[in-house]
Tab-separated table of C-alpha atoms and ligand atoms in Angstrom:
chain	number	residue	atom	x	y	z
A	23	MET	CA	32.089	-4.081	-21.789
A	24	LYS	CA	31.537	-7.654	-22.823
A	25	THR	CA	28.134	-9.134	-21.990
A	26	SER	CA	29.449	-12.629	-21.245
A	27	ASN	CA	32.012	-11.290	-18.745
A	28	VAL	CA	29.427	-9.162	-16.939
A	29	ILE	CA	26.988	-12.069	-16.705
A	30	ARG	CA	29.692	-14.388	-15.367
A	31	GLU	CA	30.582	-11.843	-12.678
A	32	ILE	CA	26.932	-11.230	-11.736
A	33	LYS	CA	26.257	-14.972	-11.487
A	34	SER	CA	29.123	-15.456	-9.070
A	35	ARG	CA	28.155	-12.450	-6.917
A	36	PHE	CA	24.412	-13.176	-6.866
A	37	PRO	CA	23.873	-16.949	-7.160
A	38	ASN	CA	20.582	-18.698	-8.040
A	39	GLU	CA	18.729	-15.822	-9.698
A	40	PRO	CA	18.192	-17.140	-13.276
A	41	GLU	CA	15.397	-14.735	-14.266
A	42	TYR	CA	17.553	-11.784	-13.185
A	43	TYR	CA	20.468	-12.979	-15.356
A	44	GLN	CA	18.068	-13.561	-18.263
A	45	ALA	CA	16.665	-10.018	-18.119
A	46	ILE	CA	20.127	-8.453	-17.813
A	47	GLU	CA	21.643	-10.534	-20.589
A	48	GLU	CA	18.954	-9.524	-23.082
A	49	VAL	CA	19.527	-5.836	-22.363
A	50	LEU	CA	23.321	-6.016	-22.364
A	51	GLU	CA	23.413	-7.863	-25.687
A	52	SER	CA	21.297	-5.091	-27.216
A	53	ILE	CA	23.288	-2.183	-25.833
A	54	GLU	CA	26.840	-3.582	-25.924
A	55	GLU	CA	27.815	-1.797	-29.133
A	56	THR	CA	26.272	1.561	-28.158
A	57	TYR	CA	27.758	1.345	-24.677
A	58	ASN	CA	31.251	0.694	-26.007
A	59	GLU	CA	31.050	3.855	-28.115
A	60	HIS	CA	31.072	5.796	-24.811
A	61	PRO	CA	34.320	5.235	-22.871
A	62	GLU	CA	33.036	7.631	-20.189
A	63	PHE	CA	30.333	5.054	-19.307
A	64	GLU	CA	32.902	2.363	-18.604
A	65	LYS	CA	35.028	4.789	-16.580
A	66	ALA	CA	32.008	5.495	-14.384
A	67	ASN	CA	31.294	1.722	-14.007
A	68	LEU	CA	27.844	2.481	-15.346
A	69	ILE	CA	26.995	-1.166	-16.024
A	70	GLU	CA	27.230	-2.321	-12.405
A	71	ARG	CA	25.442	0.801	-11.223
A	72	LEU	CA	22.642	0.086	-13.659
A	73	ILE	CA	22.361	-3.636	-12.996
A	74	ILE	CA	22.621	-3.806	-9.205
A	75	PRO	CA	19.560	-2.374	-7.450
A	76	ASP	CA	19.959	0.745	-5.304
A	77	LYS	CA	18.345	-0.971	-2.330
A	78	ILE	CA	16.469	-4.163	-1.395
A	79	ILE	CA	14.128	-4.097	1.573
A	80	SER	CA	13.194	-7.460	3.026
A	81	PHE	CA	10.905	-8.181	5.952
A	82	ARG	CA	8.742	-10.822	7.604
A	83	VAL	CA	4.984	-10.433	7.231
A	84	THR	CA	2.969	-11.907	10.110
A	85	TRP	CA	-0.782	-12.340	9.755
A	86	VAL	CA	-3.637	-14.387	11.174
A	87	ASP	CA	-5.726	-16.722	8.974
A	88	ASP	CA	-9.449	-17.407	9.370
A	89	THR	CA	-8.836	-20.403	11.633
A	90	GLY	CA	-6.871	-18.197	14.034
A	91	GLN	CA	-3.513	-19.618	13.031
A	92	VAL	CA	-0.587	-17.188	12.941
A	93	ARG	CA	1.143	-17.331	9.547
A	94	THR	CA	4.324	-15.807	8.127
A	95	ASN	CA	5.455	-14.837	4.655
A	96	MET	CA	8.372	-12.829	3.301
A	97	GLY	CA	7.864	-9.310	1.945
A	98	TYR	CA	10.266	-7.429	-0.323
A	99	ARG	CA	10.705	-4.176	-2.198
A	100	VAL	CA	13.474	-3.829	-4.748
A	101	GLN	CA	14.209	-0.126	-5.319
A	102	HIS	CA	16.153	-0.509	-8.506
A	103	ASN	CA	16.925	2.941	-9.869
A	104	ASN	CA	15.617	6.464	-9.268
A	105	ALA	CA	17.753	8.401	-11.739
A	106	ILE	CA	14.781	9.767	-13.668
A	107	GLY	CA	12.031	9.769	-11.020
A	108	PRO	CA	10.772	8.127	-7.830
A	109	TYR	CA	10.912	4.316	-7.735
A	110	LYS	CA	7.754	3.052	-9.435
A	111	GLY	CA	6.428	-0.435	-10.059
A	112	GLY	CA	3.983	-3.054	-8.953
A	113	ILE	CA	3.617	-5.449	-6.047
A	114	ARG	CA	3.292	-9.174	-6.811
A	115	PHE	CA	1.673	-11.709	-4.477
A	116	HIS	CA	2.433	-15.205	-5.730
A	117	ALA	CA	3.989	-18.330	-4.204
A	118	SER	CA	6.883	-18.090	-6.682
A	119	VAL	CA	8.027	-14.616	-5.532
A	120	SER	CA	11.693	-14.459	-4.505
A	121	PRO	CA	14.323	-11.717	-4.428
A	122	GLY	CA	15.642	-12.937	-7.818
A	123	ILE	CA	12.227	-12.692	-9.486
A	124	LEU	CA	11.687	-9.201	-8.074
A	125	LYS	CA	15.189	-8.128	-9.156
A	126	PHE	CA	14.397	-9.111	-12.743
A	127	LEU	CA	11.079	-7.295	-12.598
A	128	ALA	CA	12.568	-4.135	-11.035
A	129	PHE	CA	15.364	-4.087	-13.631
A	130	GLU	CA	12.842	-4.414	-16.475
A	131	GLN	CA	10.655	-1.766	-14.856
A	132	THR	CA	13.487	0.768	-14.857
A	133	PHE	CA	13.881	0.403	-18.626
A	134	LYS	CA	10.142	0.270	-19.280
A	135	ASN	CA	9.494	3.385	-17.240
A	136	ALA	CA	12.243	5.237	-19.091
A	137	LEU	CA	10.358	4.559	-22.340
A	138	THR	CA	7.083	6.047	-21.113
A	139	THR	CA	8.277	9.674	-21.495
A	140	LEU	CA	7.245	10.225	-17.834
A	141	PRO	CA	9.583	10.933	-14.880
A	142	LEU	CA	9.471	7.474	-13.296
A	143	GLY	CA	12.282	5.385	-11.774
A	144	GLY	CA	11.994	1.614	-11.430
A	145	GLY	CA	11.110	-0.727	-8.569
A	146	LYS	CA	9.117	-3.843	-7.779
A	147	GLY	CA	7.923	-5.536	-4.627
A	148	GLY	CA	5.921	-8.459	-3.432
A	149	SER	CA	5.544	-11.490	-1.279
A	150	ASP	CA	5.550	-15.275	-1.545
A	151	PHE	CA	1.993	-15.112	-0.171
A	152	SER	CA	-0.481	-16.925	-2.432
A	153	PRO	CA	-3.891	-15.206	-2.610
A	154	ARG	CA	-5.427	-18.392	-4.011
A	155	GLU	CA	-8.393	-19.609	-1.950
A	156	LYS	CA	-7.928	-16.904	0.690
A	157	SER	CA	-10.992	-15.158	2.075
A	158	ASP	CA	-11.497	-11.428	1.699
A	159	GLY	CA	-10.695	-10.985	5.403
A	160	GLU	CA	-7.422	-12.891	5.026
A	161	ILE	CA	-6.470	-10.777	2.007
A	162	MET	CA	-7.172	-7.591	3.958
A	163	ARG	CA	-5.166	-8.670	6.992
A	164	PHE	CA	-2.290	-9.786	4.815
A	165	CYS	CA	-2.237	-6.491	2.859
A	166	GLN	CA	-2.252	-4.523	6.107
A	167	ALA	CA	0.576	-6.589	7.581
A	168	PHE	CA	2.574	-6.218	4.359
A	169	VAL	CA	2.280	-2.429	4.477
A	170	GLU	CA	3.249	-2.396	8.143
A	171	GLY	CA	6.596	-3.813	7.065
A	172	LEU	CA	7.057	-1.489	4.111
A	173	TRP	CA	5.455	1.870	4.797
A	174	ARG	CA	8.511	3.782	6.017
A	175	ASN	CA	10.284	3.051	2.726
A	176	ILE	CA	7.596	4.302	0.345
A	177	GLY	CA	5.959	7.674	-0.325
A	178	HIS	CA	4.525	9.726	-3.178
A	179	ASN	CA	7.916	11.324	-3.934
A	180	THR	CA	10.000	8.300	-2.927
A	181	ASP	CA	8.544	5.032	-4.138
A	182	VAL	CA	5.040	4.472	-5.506
A	183	PRO	CA	3.824	0.836	-5.633
A	184	ALA	CA	0.883	-0.483	-7.699
A	185	GLY	CA	-0.596	-3.837	-8.730
A	186	ASP	CA	0.865	-6.875	-10.492
A	187	ILE	CA	0.089	-10.625	-10.348
A	188	GLY	CA	-2.215	-11.296	-7.403
A	189	VAL	CA	-2.584	-7.598	-6.630
A	190	GLY	CA	-5.503	-5.713	-8.184
A	191	GLY	CA	-7.844	-2.912	-7.132
A	192	ARG	CA	-8.973	-4.699	-3.968
A	193	GLU	CA	-5.440	-5.263	-2.648
A	194	VAL	CA	-4.207	-1.769	-3.617
A	195	ALA	CA	-7.163	-0.284	-1.722
A	196	TYR	CA	-6.358	-2.258	1.438
A	197	MET	CA	-2.669	-1.321	1.214
A	198	PHE	CA	-3.442	2.330	0.512
A	199	GLY	CA	-5.844	2.495	3.476
A	200	LYS	CA	-3.259	1.074	5.863
A	201	TYR	CA	-0.523	3.345	4.511
A	202	LYS	CA	-2.764	6.401	4.925
A	203	LYS	CA	-3.395	5.466	8.532
A	204	LEU	CA	0.241	4.734	9.460
A	205	ALA	CA	1.716	7.727	7.635
A	206	GLY	CA	-1.091	10.053	8.699
A	207	GLU	CA	-1.337	11.516	5.212
A	208	PHE	CA	-3.522	11.239	2.119
A	209	THR	CA	-1.118	11.225	-0.800
A	210	GLY	CA	-0.813	9.309	-4.048
A	211	THR	CA	1.601	6.745	-2.607
A	212	PHE	CA	-0.090	3.873	-4.441
A	213	THR	CA	-1.503	3.832	-7.966
A	214	GLY	CA	-4.326	1.662	-9.231
A	215	LYS	CA	-6.551	3.078	-6.495
A	216	GLY	CA	-10.342	3.179	-6.755
A	217	PHE	CA	-11.642	6.186	-8.676
A	218	GLU	CA	-13.444	7.471	-5.557
A	219	PHE	CA	-10.171	7.956	-3.691
A	220	GLY	CA	-7.720	9.242	-6.249
A	221	GLY	CA	-7.485	6.461	-8.830
A	222	SER	CA	-7.272	7.291	-12.506
A	223	LEU	CA	-9.914	6.320	-15.011
A	224	ILE	CA	-8.534	3.824	-17.545
A	225	ARG	CA	-5.834	2.522	-15.135
A	226	PRO	CA	-7.466	-0.931	-14.872
A	227	GLU	CA	-7.705	-1.084	-18.675
A	228	ALA	CA	-4.358	0.535	-19.452
A	229	THR	CA	-1.956	-2.405	-19.776
A	230	GLY	CA	-4.225	-4.466	-22.026
A	231	TYR	CA	-5.438	-1.500	-24.088
A	232	GLY	CA	-1.885	-0.203	-24.405
A	233	ASN	CA	-0.654	-3.553	-25.644
A	234	VAL	CA	-3.293	-3.595	-28.395
A	235	TYR	CA	-2.442	0.021	-29.350
A	236	PHE	CA	1.200	-1.025	-29.654
A	237	LEU	CA	0.247	-4.085	-31.698
A	238	CYS	CA	-1.733	-1.856	-34.075
A	239	GLU	CA	1.312	0.398	-34.544
A	240	MET	CA	3.423	-2.641	-35.441
A	241	LEU	CA	0.814	-3.996	-37.869
A	242	LYS	CA	0.492	-0.561	-39.484
A	243	THR	CA	4.155	-0.663	-40.515
A	244	GLN	CA	3.294	-3.730	-42.654
A	245	ASN	CA	-0.121	-2.460	-43.815
A	246	ILE	CA	-1.791	-5.351	-41.975
A	247	LYS	CA	-5.245	-4.924	-40.436
A	248	LEU	CA	-6.055	-6.323	-36.991
A	249	GLU	CA	-9.668	-6.890	-38.003
A	250	GLY	CA	-10.502	-10.576	-38.415
A	251	LYS	CA	-7.219	-11.828	-36.975
A	252	LYS	CA	-7.395	-14.804	-34.606
A	253	CYS	CA	-5.610	-13.955	-31.359
A	254	LEU	CA	-4.218	-16.329	-28.754
A	255	ILE	CA	-4.213	-14.762	-25.288
A	256	SER	CA	-2.812	-16.399	-22.162
A	257	GLY	CA	-3.843	-15.443	-18.649
A	258	SER	CA	-7.303	-14.318	-17.568
A	259	GLY	CA	-6.374	-11.606	-15.081
A	260	ASN	CA	-6.163	-7.853	-15.418
A	261	VAL	CA	-3.912	-7.664	-18.479
A	262	ALA	CA	-5.560	-10.549	-20.363
A	263	GLN	CA	-9.116	-9.265	-19.775
A	264	TYR	CA	-8.510	-5.784	-21.148
A	265	THR	CA	-6.375	-7.079	-23.994
A	266	CYS	CA	-9.337	-9.234	-24.951
A	267	GLU	CA	-11.765	-6.312	-24.605
A	268	LYS	CA	-9.793	-4.000	-26.908
A	269	LEU	CA	-9.192	-6.763	-29.451
A	270	ILE	CA	-12.941	-7.384	-29.678
A	271	GLU	CA	-13.592	-3.634	-30.053
A	272	PHE	CA	-11.078	-3.509	-32.926
A	273	GLY	CA	-12.714	-6.435	-34.728
A	274	ALA	CA	-10.140	-9.123	-33.930
A	275	ILE	CA	-11.157	-12.610	-32.762
A	276	PRO	CA	-9.669	-13.657	-29.400
A	277	VAL	CA	-9.823	-17.453	-29.248
A	278	SER	CA	-8.003	-18.444	-26.071
A	279	MET	CA	-7.444	-17.514	-22.438
A	280	SER	CA	-5.861	-19.403	-19.550
A	281	ASP	CA	-5.038	-19.601	-15.868
A	282	SER	CA	-2.456	-21.588	-13.962
A	283	ASP	CA	-4.623	-24.726	-14.240
A	284	GLY	CA	-5.154	-24.790	-18.024
A	285	TYR	CA	-6.565	-22.980	-21.066
A	286	ILE	CA	-9.811	-22.601	-22.987
A	287	TYR	CA	-10.035	-22.498	-26.770
A	288	ASP	CA	-13.163	-20.943	-28.222
A	289	PRO	CA	-12.785	-21.097	-32.027
A	290	ASN	CA	-15.777	-18.859	-32.714
A	291	GLY	CA	-14.228	-16.110	-30.644
A	292	ILE	CA	-14.674	-14.720	-27.157
A	293	THR	CA	-17.453	-12.150	-27.505
A	294	ILE	CA	-18.044	-9.121	-25.307
A	295	GLU	CA	-20.889	-11.016	-23.569
A	296	LYS	CA	-18.658	-14.000	-22.874
A	297	LEU	CA	-15.933	-11.649	-21.637
A	298	ALA	CA	-18.419	-10.055	-19.233
A	299	TYR	CA	-19.088	-13.538	-17.818
A	300	LEU	CA	-15.360	-14.184	-17.502
A	301	LYS	CA	-14.725	-10.876	-15.724
A	302	GLU	CA	-17.411	-11.642	-13.181
A	303	LEU	CA	-16.137	-15.201	-12.770
A	304	LYS	CA	-12.554	-14.082	-12.204
A	305	ASN	CA	-12.906	-10.721	-10.441
A	306	LEU	CA	-15.971	-11.364	-8.277
A	307	TYR	CA	-16.126	-15.111	-7.684
A	308	ARG	CA	-12.374	-15.757	-8.078
A	309	GLY	CA	-13.313	-18.800	-10.193
A	310	ARG	CA	-11.297	-20.914	-12.633
A	311	ILE	CA	-11.086	-20.614	-16.443
A	312	ARG	CA	-12.412	-24.195	-16.704
A	313	GLU	CA	-15.837	-22.828	-15.736
A	314	TYR	CA	-15.867	-20.697	-18.928
A	315	ALA	CA	-15.581	-23.890	-20.998
A	316	GLU	CA	-18.398	-25.490	-19.001
A	317	GLU	CA	-20.626	-22.417	-19.449
A	318	PHE	CA	-20.020	-21.979	-23.191
A	319	ASP	CA	-19.319	-25.584	-24.153
A	320	CYS	CA	-15.874	-25.117	-25.655
A	321	LYS	CA	-12.531	-26.895	-25.403
A	322	TYR	CA	-10.630	-26.871	-22.094
A	323	VAL	CA	-7.136	-28.308	-21.781
A	324	ALA	CA	-5.887	-28.841	-18.257
A	325	GLY	CA	-2.230	-28.343	-17.352
A	326	SER	CA	-1.302	-26.729	-20.641
A	327	ARG	CA	-0.852	-23.384	-22.422
A	328	PRO	CA	-2.583	-22.280	-25.623
A	329	TRP	CA	0.455	-21.965	-27.919
A	330	GLY	CA	-0.223	-25.181	-29.830
A	331	GLU	CA	-3.519	-23.765	-31.130
A	332	LYS	CA	-3.772	-21.945	-34.435
A	333	GLY	CA	-3.679	-18.154	-34.260
A	334	ASP	CA	-2.424	-15.175	-36.280
A	335	ILE	CA	-1.290	-13.180	-33.266
A	336	ALA	CA	-0.100	-14.198	-29.779
A	337	LEU	CA	-0.443	-11.988	-26.722
A	338	PRO	CA	1.111	-13.782	-23.719
A	339	SER	CA	-0.388	-12.047	-20.664
A	340	ALA	CA	0.141	-14.385	-17.701
A	341	THR	CA	3.728	-14.720	-16.475
A	342	GLN	CA	7.456	-14.995	-17.264
A	343	ASN	CA	8.868	-17.714	-19.540
A	344	GLU	CA	5.461	-19.008	-20.616
A	345	ILE	CA	6.505	-19.292	-24.305
A	346	ASN	CA	9.567	-21.507	-24.713
A	347	GLY	CA	11.387	-22.590	-27.862
A	348	ASP	CA	8.949	-25.431	-28.593
A	349	ASP	CA	5.938	-23.176	-28.103
A	350	ALA	CA	7.505	-20.616	-30.445
A	351	ARG	CA	8.079	-23.313	-33.090
A	352	HIS	CA	4.392	-24.297	-32.846
A	353	LEU	CA	3.308	-20.686	-33.215
A	354	VAL	CA	5.594	-20.152	-36.206
A	355	SER	CA	4.529	-23.335	-37.958
A	356	ASN	CA	0.899	-22.295	-37.442
A	357	GLY	CA	1.637	-19.012	-39.223
A	358	VAL	CA	1.793	-16.445	-36.424
A	359	ILE	CA	2.519	-12.940	-37.778
A	360	ALA	CA	2.964	-10.981	-34.521
A	361	VAL	CA	3.734	-11.601	-30.866
A	362	SER	CA	3.177	-8.799	-28.375
A	363	GLU	CA	4.145	-9.333	-24.733
A	364	GLY	CA	1.481	-8.275	-22.232
A	365	ALA	CA	3.310	-10.036	-19.403
A	366	ASN	CA	6.845	-9.289	-18.253
A	367	MET	CA	9.404	-11.492	-20.058
A	368	PRO	CA	6.890	-14.184	-21.123
A	369	CYS	CA	9.105	-15.379	-23.993
A	370	THR	CA	12.366	-17.229	-23.406
A	371	PRO	CA	15.502	-16.069	-25.285
A	372	GLU	CA	15.195	-19.122	-27.574
A	373	ALA	CA	11.630	-18.126	-28.498
A	374	ILE	CA	12.622	-14.516	-29.180
A	375	ASP	CA	15.563	-15.592	-31.332
A	376	LEU	CA	13.211	-17.685	-33.463
A	377	PHE	CA	10.730	-14.816	-33.906
A	378	HIS	CA	13.584	-12.547	-34.970
A	379	GLU	CA	14.996	-15.172	-37.341
A	380	LYS	CA	11.587	-15.577	-38.978
A	381	LYS	CA	11.141	-11.757	-39.149
A	382	ILE	CA	7.936	-11.915	-37.156
A	383	LEU	CA	6.736	-8.686	-35.544
A	384	PHE	CA	7.828	-9.095	-31.940
A	385	ALA	CA	7.135	-6.535	-29.184
A	386	PRO	CA	8.996	-6.976	-25.871
A	387	GLY	CA	7.032	-6.390	-22.673
A	388	LYS	CA	8.965	-3.342	-21.642
A	389	ALA	CA	7.539	-1.583	-24.702
A	390	ALA	CA	4.205	-3.345	-25.266
A	391	ASN	CA	2.959	-3.493	-21.666
A	392	ALA	CA	4.185	-0.022	-20.650
A	393	GLY	CA	0.650	1.361	-20.859
A	394	GLY	CA	-0.116	0.227	-17.310
A	395	VAL	CA	2.702	2.058	-15.623
A	396	SER	CA	2.164	5.011	-17.951
A	397	VAL	CA	-1.359	5.519	-16.695
A	398	SER	CA	0.005	4.988	-13.170
A	399	GLY	CA	2.301	7.937	-13.931
A	400	LEU	CA	-0.732	9.903	-15.100
A	401	GLU	CA	-2.512	8.938	-11.862
A	402	MET	CA	0.436	10.435	-9.947
A	403	THR	CA	0.090	13.638	-11.990
A	404	GLN	CA	-3.632	13.848	-11.254
A	405	ASN	CA	-2.984	13.195	-7.532
A	406	SER	CA	-0.390	15.996	-7.416
A	407	GLU	CA	-2.828	18.333	-9.159
A	408	ARG	CA	-5.675	17.104	-6.899
A	409	TYR	CA	-7.714	16.726	-10.050
A	410	SER	CA	-9.225	13.964	-12.197
A	411	TRP	CA	-9.172	13.733	-15.956
A	412	THR	CA	-11.917	12.144	-18.045
A	413	ALA	CA	-11.543	8.650	-19.463
A	414	GLU	CA	-11.179	10.170	-22.956
A	415	GLN	CA	-8.355	12.446	-21.815
A	416	VAL	CA	-6.440	9.574	-20.214
A	417	ASP	CA	-7.028	7.232	-23.160
A	418	GLU	CA	-5.753	9.859	-25.608
A	419	LYS	CA	-2.573	10.289	-23.581
A	420	LEU	CA	-2.157	6.495	-23.369
A	421	LYS	CA	-2.433	6.202	-27.163
A	422	TRP	CA	0.093	8.991	-27.609
A	423	ILE	CA	2.553	7.335	-25.201
A	424	MET	CA	2.269	3.913	-26.880
A	425	SER	CA	2.830	5.478	-30.288
A	426	ASN	CA	5.804	7.406	-28.908
A	427	ILE	CA	7.331	4.192	-27.525
A	428	HIS	CA	6.800	2.566	-30.918
A	429	GLU	CA	8.610	5.475	-32.595
A	430	SER	CA	11.563	5.071	-30.223
A	431	CYS	CA	11.783	1.367	-31.101
A	432	ILE	CA	11.793	2.199	-34.822
A	433	LYS	CA	14.462	4.858	-34.282
A	434	TYR	CA	16.888	2.597	-32.424
A	435	GLY	CA	15.878	-0.843	-33.666
A	436	THR	CA	15.582	-0.672	-37.470
A	437	GLU	CA	18.072	-3.029	-39.102
A	438	PRO	CA	19.772	-2.529	-42.485
A	439	ASP	CA	17.185	-4.745	-44.220
A	440	GLY	CA	14.337	-2.667	-42.761
A	441	TYR	CA	13.211	-5.270	-40.185
A	442	VAL	CA	12.530	-3.662	-36.831
A	443	ASN	CA	14.163	-5.395	-33.874
A	444	TYR	CA	11.882	-3.959	-31.186
A	445	VAL	CA	13.935	-5.596	-28.421
A	446	LYS	CA	17.062	-3.768	-29.479
A	447	GLY	CA	15.143	-0.542	-30.130
A	448	ALA	CA	13.455	-0.507	-26.712
A	449	ASN	CA	16.627	-1.449	-24.860
A	450	ILE	CA	18.850	1.170	-26.501
A	451	ALA	CA	16.264	3.969	-26.215
A	452	ALA	CA	15.677	3.262	-22.518
A	453	PHE	CA	19.357	2.719	-21.753
A	454	MET	CA	20.448	6.037	-23.274
A	455	LYS	CA	17.902	7.937	-21.191
A	456	VAL	CA	18.784	6.289	-17.870
A	457	ALA	CA	22.523	6.349	-18.612
A	458	LYS	CA	22.549	10.083	-19.304
A	459	ALA	CA	20.622	10.762	-16.088
A	460	ILE	CA	22.966	8.619	-13.975
A	461	MET	CA	26.065	10.212	-15.518
A	462	ALA	CA	24.758	13.750	-14.978
A	463	GLN	CA	24.071	13.188	-11.290
A	464	GLY	CA	27.618	12.168	-10.308
A	465	ILE	CA	28.986	9.114	-8.522
A	466	LEU	CA	26.257	7.929	-6.156
B	508	LIG	P1	-3.378	-11.120	-12.538
B	508	LIG	O1	-3.035	-11.667	-11.211
B	508	LIG	O2	-4.528	-10.225	-12.691
B	508	LIG	O3	-3.538	-12.295	-13.589
B	508	LIG	C1	-2.506	-13.220	-13.802
B	508	LIG	C2	-3.018	-14.307	-14.703
B	508	LIG	O4	-1.928	-15.132	-15.112
B	508	LIG	C3	-4.016	-15.226	-14.040
B	508	LIG	O5	-4.886	-15.751	-14.977
B	508	LIG	C4	-3.107	-16.303	-13.460
B	508	LIG	O6	-3.755	-17.538	-13.238
B	508	LIG	C5	-2.072	-16.435	-14.567
B	508	LIG	N1	-0.796	-16.866	-14.006
B	508	LIG	C6	-0.068	-16.263	-13.033
B	508	LIG	N2	1.033	-16.951	-12.775
B	508	LIG	C7	0.993	-18.032	-13.573
B	508	LIG	C8	1.869	-19.122	-13.777
B	508	LIG	N3	2.984	-19.262	-13.064
B	508	LIG	N4	1.524	-20.041	-14.715
B	508	LIG	C9	0.383	-19.925	-15.424
B	508	LIG	N5	-0.473	-18.895	-15.285
B	508	LIG	C10	-0.170	-17.978	-14.374
B	508	LIG	O7	-2.028	-10.383	-13.040
B	508	LIG	P2	-1.859	-9.318	-14.213
B	508	LIG	O8	-2.813	-9.564	-15.291
B	508	LIG	O9	-1.794	-7.982	-13.578
B	508	LIG	O10	-0.372	-9.648	-14.706
B	508	LIG	C11	-0.095	-10.539	-15.769
B	508	LIG	C12	1.285	-10.247	-16.328
B	508	LIG	O11	1.326	-8.897	-16.811
B	508	LIG	C13	2.445	-10.338	-15.311
B	508	LIG	O12	3.600	-10.778	-16.002
B	508	LIG	C14	2.640	-8.890	-14.884
B	508	LIG	O13	3.936	-8.662	-14.385
B	508	LIG	C15	2.401	-8.173	-16.200
B	508	LIG	N6	2.046	-6.771	-16.138
B	508	LIG	C16	0.999	-6.328	-15.390
B	508	LIG	C17	0.667	-4.985	-15.382
B	508	LIG	C18	-0.524	-4.480	-14.655
B	508	LIG	O14	-0.805	-3.289	-14.794
B	508	LIG	N7	-1.251	-5.281	-13.910
B	508	LIG	C19	1.457	-4.004	-16.137
B	508	LIG	C20	2.489	-4.585	-16.947
B	508	LIG	C21	2.773	-5.910	-16.932
B	508	LIG	P3	-4.244	-17.958	-11.750
B	508	LIG	O15	-5.448	-17.128	-11.505
B	508	LIG	O16	-4.497	-19.403	-11.852
B	508	LIG	O17	-3.110	-17.607	-10.814
B	509	LIG	O1	4.858	-4.463	-14.606
B	509	LIG	C1	4.265	-3.364	-14.525
B	509	LIG	O2	4.542	-2.430	-15.297
B	509	LIG	C2	3.222	-3.211	-13.522
B	509	LIG	N1	2.903	-4.168	-12.834
B	509	LIG	C3	2.545	-1.891	-13.334
B	509	LIG	C4	3.392	-0.984	-12.503
B	509	LIG	C5	2.748	0.305	-12.075
B	509	LIG	O3	3.410	1.013	-11.303
B	509	LIG	O4	1.648	0.641	-12.514
């Protein structure tokens, strides 16, 4: 197998899906050597069977807005691979959603889920619907219409969706309710549910907390303390909020957050009180990050991202390709020591290459943000048991999983000079698990 040949072939078969090629290329470059040590993989055409999703469901979503106008969007579910468990992954509602974006996310999810130690396959879904400035009634009607198009293809042993950009507890609850009604069953077919109806404690916190646990593991290898470190966070949604919360608890100083309109920079640090304001602003009033700067009289930069500011650690937690080569050069020249991806694929290949060249601790999303789907997996376990664990029990398991993922990265990613290439480590560890499962189950 030669990565460049595979990418050329994929580009010609599936045109105009740049994020999908980017995600595949990164993985193939990491695993090429290992893969070529196994001629049986090539004989079984494992690469194409791993790269091309099992199934893509696509449907029109028809809904009525508050003015009575009938609107349409597209809905999709990419069921990428179920070799090690039912398809599992979030639903994204954002204007930028396309089959190519969801194919990259579902591919990443398959590898991420393999790292969690839990029996979870990979999938992702979503719609080009933008929740921005929609009323609660419009959100509910849209979620219900979306599930109407999807419900026959999902199920607690088949495919278990959850949240992602634009889909949080409110949207999961609406989708779960509609699914329950259509399917006539109460099962754990969605995760990220409210605690009252089968959700797991710590699921809302899990991605952000997990990312900080992973960061601590990386810092520990260099005997560096998180305490007192200035942290640049992007995003102000689910992942960013709980990343910020755990950083504060561990004595770090988060100094930035953002949304798609701009970023705030608060040099004295976002405190737990300020974070409480931000959570209410974002989760309850659906406000803009600019209002934080107005409330606390700090810097706000419209139309920009925080990577030009000075920070010791960067935790991109908004969206894909939000740190490019120039951003990475700014971070490096400002002395960044670690970058840990809360979002999926937030760093471009050029940025990652620079971090590796400068021997900066760099955690890829499929390792660092795996805490969210891990606790989703634990929610599935609790639903099957018809039981709920305490927050402490779930948090302990989350910590164990993140440390286990870190160990796998060390095992497969340590280079001769001792530097850990976490990208390579995560990709090889996940690939070997999925590859063995696909091979064992025959030609499908
Ligand atoms: P949310 O919708 O809760 O928050 C997303 C945040 O990122 C918002 O502040 C949003 O700003 C900003 N954002 C979204 N798109 C863009 C864009 N194109 N440019 C600039 N800013 C943008 O989503 P999550 O916090 O759940 O997800 C954030 C990232 O983490 C995504 O990459 C997601 O795939 C990943 N992730 C999420 C997990 C989860 O459990 N939720 C698990 C693992 C990874 P605005 O409000 O203006 O849109
Ligand atoms: O990207 C992700 O891992 C998620 N959006 C969470 C998926 C899940 O099933 O909890």
